[in-house]
Short mmCIF file of C-alpha atoms in Angstrom, two decimals:
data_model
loop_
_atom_site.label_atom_id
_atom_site.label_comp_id
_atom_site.label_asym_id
_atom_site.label_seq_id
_atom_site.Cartn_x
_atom_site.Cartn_y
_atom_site.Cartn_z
CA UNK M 763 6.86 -21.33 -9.54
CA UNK M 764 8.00 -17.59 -9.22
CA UNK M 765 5.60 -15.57 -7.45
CA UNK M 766 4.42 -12.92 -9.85
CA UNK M 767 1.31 -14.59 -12.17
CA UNK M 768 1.16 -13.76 -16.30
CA UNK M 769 -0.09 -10.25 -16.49
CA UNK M 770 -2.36 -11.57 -19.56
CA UNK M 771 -4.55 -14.39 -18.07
CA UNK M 772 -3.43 -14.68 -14.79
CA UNK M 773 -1.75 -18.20 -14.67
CA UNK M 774 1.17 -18.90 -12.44
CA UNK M 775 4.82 -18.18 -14.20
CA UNK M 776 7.56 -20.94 -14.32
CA UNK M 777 11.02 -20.17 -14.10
CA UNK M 778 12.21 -21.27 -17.14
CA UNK M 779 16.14 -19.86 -16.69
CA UNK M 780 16.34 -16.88 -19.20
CA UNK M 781 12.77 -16.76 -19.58
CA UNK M 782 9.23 -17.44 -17.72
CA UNK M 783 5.89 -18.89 -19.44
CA UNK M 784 2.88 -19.63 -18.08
CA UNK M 785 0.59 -22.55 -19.30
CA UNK M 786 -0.89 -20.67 -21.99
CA UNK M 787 2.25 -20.12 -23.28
CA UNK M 788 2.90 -16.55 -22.72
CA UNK M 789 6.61 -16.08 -22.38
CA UNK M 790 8.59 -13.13 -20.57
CA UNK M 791 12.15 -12.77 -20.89
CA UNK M 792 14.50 -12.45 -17.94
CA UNK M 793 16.43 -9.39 -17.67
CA UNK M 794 20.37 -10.40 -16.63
CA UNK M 795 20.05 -8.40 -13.47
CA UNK M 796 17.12 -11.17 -12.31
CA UNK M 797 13.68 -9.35 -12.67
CA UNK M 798 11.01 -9.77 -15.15
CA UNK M 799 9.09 -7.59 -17.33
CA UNK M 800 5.21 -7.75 -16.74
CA UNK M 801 3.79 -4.49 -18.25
CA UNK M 802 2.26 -5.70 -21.48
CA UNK M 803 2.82 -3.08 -24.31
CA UNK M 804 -1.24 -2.52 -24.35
CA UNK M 805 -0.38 -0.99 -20.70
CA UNK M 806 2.24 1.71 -20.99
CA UNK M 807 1.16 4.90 -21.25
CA UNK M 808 4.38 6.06 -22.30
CA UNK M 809 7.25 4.34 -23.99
CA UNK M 810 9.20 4.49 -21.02
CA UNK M 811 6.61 4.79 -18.33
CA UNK M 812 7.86 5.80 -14.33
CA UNK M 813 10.82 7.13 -12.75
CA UNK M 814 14.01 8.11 -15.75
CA UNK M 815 17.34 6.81 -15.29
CA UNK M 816 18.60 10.22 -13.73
CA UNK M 817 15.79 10.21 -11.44
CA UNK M 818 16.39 6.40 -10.74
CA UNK M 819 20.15 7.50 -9.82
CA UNK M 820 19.95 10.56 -7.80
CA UNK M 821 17.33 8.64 -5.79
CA UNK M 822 19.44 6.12 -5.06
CA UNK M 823 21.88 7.63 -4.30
CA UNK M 824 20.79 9.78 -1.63
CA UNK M 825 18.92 7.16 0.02
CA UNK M 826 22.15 4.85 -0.02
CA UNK M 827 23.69 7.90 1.75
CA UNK M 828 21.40 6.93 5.01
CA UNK M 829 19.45 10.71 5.22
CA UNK M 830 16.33 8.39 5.70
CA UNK M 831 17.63 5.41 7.22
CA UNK M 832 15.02 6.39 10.01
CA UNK M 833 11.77 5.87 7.92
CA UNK M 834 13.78 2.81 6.84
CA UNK M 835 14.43 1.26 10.46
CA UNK M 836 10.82 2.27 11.21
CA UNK M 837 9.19 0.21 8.28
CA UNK M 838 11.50 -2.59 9.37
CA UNK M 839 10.44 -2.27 12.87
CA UNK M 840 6.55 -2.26 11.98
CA UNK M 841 6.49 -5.12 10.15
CA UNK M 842 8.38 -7.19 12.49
CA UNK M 843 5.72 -6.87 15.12
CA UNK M 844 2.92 -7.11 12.40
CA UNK M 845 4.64 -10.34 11.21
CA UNK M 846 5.75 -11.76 14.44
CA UNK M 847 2.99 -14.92 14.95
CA UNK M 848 2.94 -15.42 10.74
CA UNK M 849 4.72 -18.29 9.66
CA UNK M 850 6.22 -17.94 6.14
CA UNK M 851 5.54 -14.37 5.46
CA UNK M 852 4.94 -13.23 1.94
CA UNK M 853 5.93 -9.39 1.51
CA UNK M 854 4.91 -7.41 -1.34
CA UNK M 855 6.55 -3.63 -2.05
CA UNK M 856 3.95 -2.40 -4.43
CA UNK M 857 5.72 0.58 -6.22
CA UNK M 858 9.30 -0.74 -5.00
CA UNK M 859 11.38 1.90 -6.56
CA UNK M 860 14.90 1.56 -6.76
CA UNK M 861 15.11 -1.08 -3.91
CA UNK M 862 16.60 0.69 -0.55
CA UNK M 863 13.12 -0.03 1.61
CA UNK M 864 12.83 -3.67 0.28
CA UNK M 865 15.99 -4.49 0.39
CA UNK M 866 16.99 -3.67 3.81
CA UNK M 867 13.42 -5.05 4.96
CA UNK M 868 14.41 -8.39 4.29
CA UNK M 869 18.19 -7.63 5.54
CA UNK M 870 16.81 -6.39 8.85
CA UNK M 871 13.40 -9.46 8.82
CA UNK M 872 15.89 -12.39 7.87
CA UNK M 873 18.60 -11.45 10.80
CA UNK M 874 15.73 -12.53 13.05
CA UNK M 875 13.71 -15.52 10.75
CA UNK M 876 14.66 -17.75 7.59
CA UNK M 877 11.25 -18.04 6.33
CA UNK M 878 10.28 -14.81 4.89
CA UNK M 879 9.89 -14.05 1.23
CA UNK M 880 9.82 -10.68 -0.28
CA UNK M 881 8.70 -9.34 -4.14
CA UNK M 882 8.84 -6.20 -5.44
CA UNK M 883 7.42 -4.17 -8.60
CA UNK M 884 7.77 -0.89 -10.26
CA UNK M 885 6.44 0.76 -13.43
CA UNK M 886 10.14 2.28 -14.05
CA UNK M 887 11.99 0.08 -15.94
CA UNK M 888 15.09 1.57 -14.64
CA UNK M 889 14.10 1.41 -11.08
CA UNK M 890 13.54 -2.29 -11.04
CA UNK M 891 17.06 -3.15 -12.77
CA UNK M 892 18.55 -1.02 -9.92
CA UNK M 893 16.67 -2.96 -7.48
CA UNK M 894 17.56 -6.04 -8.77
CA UNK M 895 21.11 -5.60 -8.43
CA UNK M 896 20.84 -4.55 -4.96
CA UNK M 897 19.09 -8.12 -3.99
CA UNK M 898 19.25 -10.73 -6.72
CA UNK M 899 17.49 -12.99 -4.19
CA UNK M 900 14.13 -10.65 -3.93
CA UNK M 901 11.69 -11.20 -7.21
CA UNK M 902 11.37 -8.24 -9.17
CA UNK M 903 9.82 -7.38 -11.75
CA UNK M 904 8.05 -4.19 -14.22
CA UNK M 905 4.36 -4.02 -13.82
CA UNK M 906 1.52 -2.10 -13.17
CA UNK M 907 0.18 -1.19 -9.11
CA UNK M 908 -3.70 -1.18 -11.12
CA UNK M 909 -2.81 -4.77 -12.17
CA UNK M 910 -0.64 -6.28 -10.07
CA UNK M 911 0.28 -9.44 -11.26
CA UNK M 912 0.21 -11.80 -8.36
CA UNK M 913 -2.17 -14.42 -7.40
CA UNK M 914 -5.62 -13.30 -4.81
CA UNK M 915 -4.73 -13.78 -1.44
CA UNK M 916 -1.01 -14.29 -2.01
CA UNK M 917 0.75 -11.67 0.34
CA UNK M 918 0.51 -11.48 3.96
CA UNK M 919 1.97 -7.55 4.38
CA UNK M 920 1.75 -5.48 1.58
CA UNK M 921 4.43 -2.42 1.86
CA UNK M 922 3.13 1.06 -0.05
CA UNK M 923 6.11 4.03 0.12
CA UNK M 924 4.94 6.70 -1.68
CA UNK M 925 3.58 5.20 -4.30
CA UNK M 926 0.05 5.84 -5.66
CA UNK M 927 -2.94 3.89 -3.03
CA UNK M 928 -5.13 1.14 -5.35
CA UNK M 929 -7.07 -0.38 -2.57
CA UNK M 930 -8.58 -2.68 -4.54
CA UNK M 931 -6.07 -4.49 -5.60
CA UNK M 932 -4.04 -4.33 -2.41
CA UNK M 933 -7.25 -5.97 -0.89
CA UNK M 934 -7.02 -8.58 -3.82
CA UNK M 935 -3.87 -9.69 -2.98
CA UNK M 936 -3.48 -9.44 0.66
CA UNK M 937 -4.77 -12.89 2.42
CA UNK M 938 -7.86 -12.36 4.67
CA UNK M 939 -6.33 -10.56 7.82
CA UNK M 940 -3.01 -9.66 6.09
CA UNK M 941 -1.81 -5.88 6.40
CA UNK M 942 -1.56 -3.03 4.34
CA UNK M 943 1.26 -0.56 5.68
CA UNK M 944 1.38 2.92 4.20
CA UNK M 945 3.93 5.56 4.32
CA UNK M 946 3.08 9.34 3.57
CA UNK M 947 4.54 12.56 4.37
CA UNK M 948 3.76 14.09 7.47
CA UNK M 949 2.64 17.77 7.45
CA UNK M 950 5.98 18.94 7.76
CA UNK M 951 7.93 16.66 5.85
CA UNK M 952 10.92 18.39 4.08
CA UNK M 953 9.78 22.01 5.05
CA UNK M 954 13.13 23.58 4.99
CA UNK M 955 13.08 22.87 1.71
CA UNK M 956 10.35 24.19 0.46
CA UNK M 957 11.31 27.61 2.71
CA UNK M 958 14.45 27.49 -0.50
CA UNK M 959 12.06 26.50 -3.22
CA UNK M 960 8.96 28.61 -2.06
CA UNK M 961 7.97 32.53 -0.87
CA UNK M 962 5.21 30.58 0.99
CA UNK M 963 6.11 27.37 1.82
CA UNK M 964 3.04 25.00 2.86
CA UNK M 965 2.47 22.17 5.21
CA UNK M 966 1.62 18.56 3.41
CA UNK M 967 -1.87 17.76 3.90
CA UNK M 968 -2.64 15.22 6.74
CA UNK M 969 -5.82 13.12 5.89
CA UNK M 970 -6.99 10.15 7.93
CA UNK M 971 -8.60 7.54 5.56
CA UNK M 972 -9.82 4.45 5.52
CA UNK M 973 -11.07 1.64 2.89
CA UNK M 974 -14.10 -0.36 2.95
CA UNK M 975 -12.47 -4.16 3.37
CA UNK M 976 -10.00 -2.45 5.80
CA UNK M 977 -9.50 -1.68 9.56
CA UNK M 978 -7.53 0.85 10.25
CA UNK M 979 -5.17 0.03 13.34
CA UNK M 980 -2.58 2.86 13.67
CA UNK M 981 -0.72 5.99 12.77
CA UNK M 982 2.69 5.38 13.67
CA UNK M 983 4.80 9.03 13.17
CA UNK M 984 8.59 9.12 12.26
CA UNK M 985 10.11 12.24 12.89
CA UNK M 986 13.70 13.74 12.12
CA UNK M 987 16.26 16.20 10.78
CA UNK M 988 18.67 16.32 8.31
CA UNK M 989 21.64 18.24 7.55
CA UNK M 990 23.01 18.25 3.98
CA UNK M 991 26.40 19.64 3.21
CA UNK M 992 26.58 18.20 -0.49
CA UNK M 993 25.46 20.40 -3.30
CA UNK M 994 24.65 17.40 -5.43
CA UNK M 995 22.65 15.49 -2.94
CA UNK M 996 20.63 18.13 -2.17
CA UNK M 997 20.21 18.91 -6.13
CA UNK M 998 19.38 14.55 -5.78
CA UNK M 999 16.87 15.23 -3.29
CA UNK M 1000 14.89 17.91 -5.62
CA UNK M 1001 15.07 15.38 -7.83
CA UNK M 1002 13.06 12.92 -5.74
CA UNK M 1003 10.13 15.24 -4.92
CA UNK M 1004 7.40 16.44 -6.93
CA UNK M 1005 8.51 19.62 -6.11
CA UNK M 1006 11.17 19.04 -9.55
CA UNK M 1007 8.33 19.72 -11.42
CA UNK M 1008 6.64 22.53 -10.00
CA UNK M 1009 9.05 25.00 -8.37
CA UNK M 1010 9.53 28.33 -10.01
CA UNK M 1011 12.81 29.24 -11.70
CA UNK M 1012 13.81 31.85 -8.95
CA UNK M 1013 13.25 28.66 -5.99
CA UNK M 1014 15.21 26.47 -8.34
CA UNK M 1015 18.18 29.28 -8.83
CA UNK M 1016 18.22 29.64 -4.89
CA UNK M 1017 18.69 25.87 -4.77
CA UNK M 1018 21.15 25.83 -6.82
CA UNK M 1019 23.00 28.31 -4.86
CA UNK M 1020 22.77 26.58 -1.45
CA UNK M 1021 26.11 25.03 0.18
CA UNK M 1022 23.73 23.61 3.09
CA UNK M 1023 20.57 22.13 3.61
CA UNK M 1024 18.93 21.89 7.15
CA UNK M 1025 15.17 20.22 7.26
CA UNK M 1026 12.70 18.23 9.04
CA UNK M 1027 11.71 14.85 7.34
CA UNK M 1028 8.87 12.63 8.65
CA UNK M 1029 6.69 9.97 7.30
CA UNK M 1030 3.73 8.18 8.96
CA UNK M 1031 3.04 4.51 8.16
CA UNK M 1032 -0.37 4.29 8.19
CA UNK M 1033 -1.45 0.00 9.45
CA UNK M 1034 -4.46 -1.05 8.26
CA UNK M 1035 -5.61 -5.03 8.38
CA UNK M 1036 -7.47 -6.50 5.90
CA UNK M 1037 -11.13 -7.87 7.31
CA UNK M 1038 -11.86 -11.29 7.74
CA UNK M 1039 -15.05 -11.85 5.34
CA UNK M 1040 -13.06 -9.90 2.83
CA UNK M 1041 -14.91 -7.25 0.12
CA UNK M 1042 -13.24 -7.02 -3.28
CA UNK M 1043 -15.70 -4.00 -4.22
CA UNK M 1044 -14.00 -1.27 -1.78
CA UNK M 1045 -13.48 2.29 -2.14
CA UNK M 1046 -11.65 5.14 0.01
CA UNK M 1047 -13.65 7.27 2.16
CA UNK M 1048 -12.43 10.04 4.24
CA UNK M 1049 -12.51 9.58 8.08
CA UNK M 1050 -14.49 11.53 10.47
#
């Protein structure tokens, strides 16, 4: 049985070679690079919803370039020690992107242990057939992070990088004590660049919050700096933020013009375990 359940009525998927059906007879057609497609049509919101190929590739390629190999080595890191007295881990990446944080997850988790398993999804098409080729071994597949389509209780770590927070169904999959780690921006994540792109650059917003269903166990900060010297990874950097979309013309023409990039990057993984006597109805709350 593959891990990932039929996104229409929730029955496990066989592995069927090219394809995979559940008992009902649903069928979904293997891609050649491994993963699956799970978004049914009645789902997308756009014809090609997520991440485009260009983003996809820029992406990729600056993170294959190592510039955050240290939020990278500090996921790994966490989830060894949340892992460490779990036999058989199951790891989810919910919102998986192109691969890099998955991949080298189990790299770095299998040097150590043969019994870990790993899955990953995205809502980019083109995303998931890049991470696919980096790991043909990980299951991958298109789908939704409001629907995920995995079995209750499957997943004993579920791994979030910057990809939109749906407690509920992180709680819904995670096993009764499993863990939820996080990773944000810290307040001054990428501020150099934003000095280019902005007259008044801002800090990122630091919020502490927790979920009913959840504990929250730690706020673990990674801190760094980078130096680019590349004109087109920095232009592939833009091209990862939300900034892309919101910077002025004059930022973007200053960009543009800039033969070296020098900023401060920093993410905080945010651990959080789920409780016991779990609580499928939760909802965020700001802490205080």
């Amino acid at each position: 049985m593959l891990f990932f359940r039929c996104p229409i009525c929730k029955s496990p998927l066989k592995d069927c070679g090219d394809h995979a059906q559940c008992p009902n007879r649903h069928s979904f057609d293997r891609a050649a690079e491994g993963y699956y497609h799970l978004l049914p049509s009645n789902k997308m919101h756009a014809k090609l919803p997520g991440d485009s190929k260009e983003m996809v590739a820029a992406r990729r390629a600056f993170l294959n370039a190592g510039y955050y190999q240290l939020f990278s080595d500090g996921i790994n890191e966490a989830a060894e020690k949340l892992l460490c007295d779990v036999q058989s881990p199951m790891i989810l990446d919910a919102g998986c992107g192109e691969g890099y944080y998955t991949a080298r997850l189990k790299q770095a988790l299998s040097e150590r242990r043969h019994d870990i398993r790993i899955a990953g999804f995205d809502i980019s098409k083109f995303a998931v057939k890049a991470a696919a080729k980096r790991d043909k071994k990980i299951d991958f597949a298109v789908a939704s992070i409001f629907d995920i389509p995995a079995a209750d209780g499957c997943c004993d770590l579920v791994l979030n990088v910057f990809a939109p927070i749906v407690p509920t169904e992180f709680a819904r999959v995670l096993k009764p004590g499993g863990v939820l780690l996080i990773a944000v921006p810290s307040e001054r994540h990428l501020f150099g660049l934003k000095e280019i792109l902005y007259e008044s650059p801002y800090y990122n917003e630091k919020i502490d919050t927790v979920y009913e269903g959840f504990d929250f166990l730690e706020r673990i900060p990674l801190r760094g700096t980078i130096t680019i010297t590349d004109s087109v990874q920095i232009a592939n950097l833009f091209s990862m933020t939300p900034y892309y979309w919101k910077t002025p013309q004059a930022g973007c023409e200053r960009l543009r013009q800039l033969a070296r990039l020098d900023t401060e990057i920093g993410f905080d993984l945010l651990l959080y375990r789920r409780e016991q006597a779990g609580n499928n109805s939760l909802h965020p709350r700001s802490r205080t």
